[in-house]
Amino acid sequence: MTETKFAHNIEVRVFSKENEDDEEKIIEKIHELFPFDFEKEKVEFNSKISYGFEETKIKILTVFIKKESQTRKVLKLLMDNLSKEQKSMLIKQLESRLDEKLHFFIRLDKEKLLKGEYVITDSGNCFHFKVCVAAYPHKREVAKEIVIEMLEYQK
């Protein structure tokens, strides 16, 4: 029996504000969230500068993966670290977390994650996960079933 493919790709994005965040800790956490060698796996780690209010410099750190072996590892790590209550909450909020292109969104509180706690948040100060759900056929109902299976998946 084959395992369900949960995602076509995953993008994680986090903002690092100048003089506010410890960028090294953020980069370290990104490498923890993606438990494989970036160089060996040819994973791009992008960093771009943007400007916020009062010309505050904000660095946008992004990682994008699309190999199934990579997406499976990232999702397993995420699912292993979310509590049953948080997974249950994600299932209850599924309708609002799944867009028309079948992307499933999760935000993890940045400050708590940097301390090792995986906590779902609605705040903008977060690690933002965008999971492109591998739904065949490409229909919302199929995507919802796959997300539920992903959230309940244990291995």
Short mmCIF file of C-alpha atoms in Angstrom, two decimals:
data_model
loop_
_atom_site.label_atom_id
_atom_site.label_comp_id
_atom_site.label_asym_id
_atom_site.label_seq_id
_atom_site.Cartn_x
_atom_site.Cartn_y
_atom_site.Cartn_z
CA MET A 1 0.00 0.00 0.00
CA THR A 2 1.40 3.40 -0.96
CA GLU A 3 1.38 6.38 1.33
CA THR A 4 -0.76 9.39 0.48
CA LYS A 5 1.07 12.28 -1.09
CA PHE A 6 0.01 15.27 1.00
CA ALA A 7 1.71 18.19 -0.74
CA HIS A 8 3.04 19.25 -4.13
CA ASN A 9 5.18 21.89 -2.44
CA ILE A 10 5.66 23.87 0.76
CA GLU A 11 6.77 27.43 1.21
CA VAL A 12 7.79 28.83 4.59
CA ARG A 13 8.21 32.56 4.98
CA VAL A 14 9.27 34.60 7.99
CA PHE A 15 10.02 38.28 8.46
CA SER A 16 13.03 39.46 10.40
CA LYS A 17 12.81 43.09 11.47
CA GLU A 18 15.97 45.12 11.76
CA ASN A 19 16.98 45.69 15.42
CA GLU A 20 14.05 43.58 16.69
CA ASP A 21 14.80 39.98 15.84
CA ASP A 22 17.73 37.67 16.25
CA GLU A 23 18.16 36.73 12.60
CA GLU A 24 20.66 33.98 13.42
CA LYS A 25 18.07 32.21 15.62
CA ILE A 26 15.46 32.52 12.88
CA ILE A 27 17.81 31.01 10.29
CA GLU A 28 18.72 28.23 12.73
CA LYS A 29 15.02 27.47 13.27
CA ILE A 30 14.38 27.40 9.52
CA HIS A 31 17.09 24.75 9.20
CA GLU A 32 15.41 22.77 12.02
CA LEU A 33 12.04 22.95 10.24
CA PHE A 34 13.66 21.53 7.09
CA PRO A 35 15.50 18.47 8.46
CA PHE A 36 17.87 17.87 5.57
CA ASP A 37 20.99 19.35 4.03
CA PHE A 38 19.96 22.38 1.92
CA GLU A 39 23.04 22.16 -0.29
CA LYS A 40 22.79 18.42 -0.93
CA GLU A 41 19.04 18.63 -1.56
CA LYS A 42 19.45 21.76 -3.74
CA VAL A 43 16.99 23.73 -1.60
CA GLU A 44 16.98 27.48 -2.08
CA PHE A 45 17.03 29.72 0.94
CA ASN A 46 16.04 33.21 -0.20
CA SER A 47 16.51 36.46 1.61
CA LYS A 48 15.08 39.73 0.36
CA ILE A 49 14.99 43.20 1.89
CA SER A 50 11.77 45.16 2.10
CA TYR A 51 10.87 48.34 3.95
CA GLY A 52 8.09 48.77 6.48
CA PHE A 53 6.79 51.77 8.38
CA GLU A 54 9.22 54.64 8.86
CA GLU A 55 11.61 52.93 6.43
CA THR A 56 12.28 50.07 8.88
CA LYS A 57 14.30 47.42 7.09
CA ILE A 58 12.59 44.02 7.05
CA LYS A 59 14.28 40.90 5.76
CA ILE A 60 11.94 38.32 4.23
CA LEU A 61 13.37 34.81 4.57
CA THR A 62 11.79 32.16 2.34
CA VAL A 63 12.32 28.46 1.72
CA PHE A 64 10.47 26.58 -1.02
CA ILE A 65 10.53 22.80 -1.44
CA LYS A 66 8.80 20.54 -3.93
CA LYS A 67 10.34 17.06 -3.71
CA GLU A 68 7.98 14.60 -2.05
CA SER A 69 10.74 13.24 0.22
CA GLN A 70 11.31 16.81 1.47
CA THR A 71 7.65 17.76 1.91
CA ARG A 72 6.96 14.52 3.77
CA LYS A 73 9.82 15.19 6.24
CA VAL A 74 8.72 18.78 6.89
CA LEU A 75 5.08 17.81 7.38
CA LYS A 76 6.01 14.90 9.65
CA LEU A 77 8.14 17.20 11.82
CA LEU A 78 5.32 19.74 11.97
CA MET A 79 2.62 17.15 12.77
CA ASP A 80 4.82 15.51 15.41
CA ASN A 81 5.21 18.87 17.18
CA LEU A 82 1.62 20.12 17.08
CA SER A 83 -0.61 19.08 19.96
CA LYS A 84 -3.82 17.12 19.37
CA GLU A 85 -5.77 20.25 20.38
CA GLN A 86 -3.99 22.36 17.77
CA LYS A 87 -4.54 19.77 15.04
CA SER A 88 -8.19 19.60 16.03
CA MET A 89 -8.42 23.41 15.83
CA LEU A 90 -6.85 23.32 12.34
CA ILE A 91 -9.48 20.80 11.24
CA LYS A 92 -12.27 23.02 12.63
CA GLN A 93 -10.78 26.02 10.79
CA LEU A 94 -10.09 24.06 7.61
CA GLU A 95 -12.59 25.98 5.49
CA SER A 96 -10.88 29.32 6.17
CA ARG A 97 -7.33 27.92 5.95
CA LEU A 98 -7.76 26.42 2.48
CA ASP A 99 -7.82 28.88 -0.42
CA GLU A 100 -9.37 28.49 -3.87
CA LYS A 101 -6.06 27.19 -5.29
CA LEU A 102 -6.03 24.47 -2.58
CA HIS A 103 -3.21 25.98 -0.54
CA PHE A 104 -3.45 25.18 3.17
CA PHE A 105 -2.08 27.86 5.51
CA ILE A 106 -0.58 27.49 8.98
CA ARG A 107 1.06 30.21 11.04
CA LEU A 108 3.34 29.34 13.95
CA ASP A 109 4.05 31.99 16.59
CA LYS A 110 7.60 33.19 15.88
CA GLU A 111 8.67 34.01 19.45
CA LYS A 112 7.37 30.70 20.80
CA LEU A 113 8.82 28.67 17.93
CA LEU A 114 12.23 30.22 18.52
CA LYS A 115 11.94 28.81 22.07
CA GLY A 116 10.98 25.37 20.72
CA GLU A 117 7.19 25.61 21.18
CA TYR A 118 4.97 24.89 18.18
CA VAL A 119 1.93 27.14 18.68
CA ILE A 120 -0.62 28.10 16.01
CA THR A 121 -1.31 31.84 15.81
CA ASP A 122 -3.31 34.34 13.77
CA SER A 123 -0.64 36.99 14.37
CA GLY A 124 1.57 38.30 11.60
CA ASN A 125 4.69 37.76 13.73
CA CYS A 126 5.03 34.16 12.63
CA PHE A 127 6.55 31.44 10.53
CA HIS A 128 4.05 31.27 7.67
CA PHE A 129 3.54 27.83 6.06
CA LYS A 130 1.83 27.58 2.67
CA VAL A 131 1.18 23.95 1.75
CA CYS A 132 0.02 23.22 -1.80
CA VAL A 133 -2.28 20.26 -1.19
CA ALA A 134 -1.81 17.30 -3.56
CA ALA A 135 -5.48 16.79 -4.41
CA TYR A 136 -6.41 14.44 -7.25
CA PRO A 137 -8.76 15.44 -8.75
CA HIS A 138 -8.07 19.13 -8.02
CA LYS A 139 -11.23 19.69 -5.97
CA ARG A 140 -11.83 21.37 -2.64
CA GLU A 141 -13.54 18.34 -1.07
CA VAL A 142 -10.62 16.07 -2.02
CA ALA A 143 -8.13 18.63 -0.63
CA LYS A 144 -10.05 18.81 2.67
CA GLU A 145 -9.91 15.01 3.04
CA ILE A 146 -6.15 15.04 2.37
CA VAL A 147 -5.51 17.82 4.91
CA ILE A 148 -7.50 15.93 7.54
CA GLU A 149 -5.53 12.76 6.78
CA MET A 150 -2.29 14.77 6.99
CA LEU A 151 -3.25 16.24 10.37
CA GLU A 152 -4.16 12.80 11.69
CA TYR A 153 -1.16 11.07 10.12
CA GLN A 154 1.21 9.39 12.56
CA LYS A 155 4.20 7.31 11.56
#
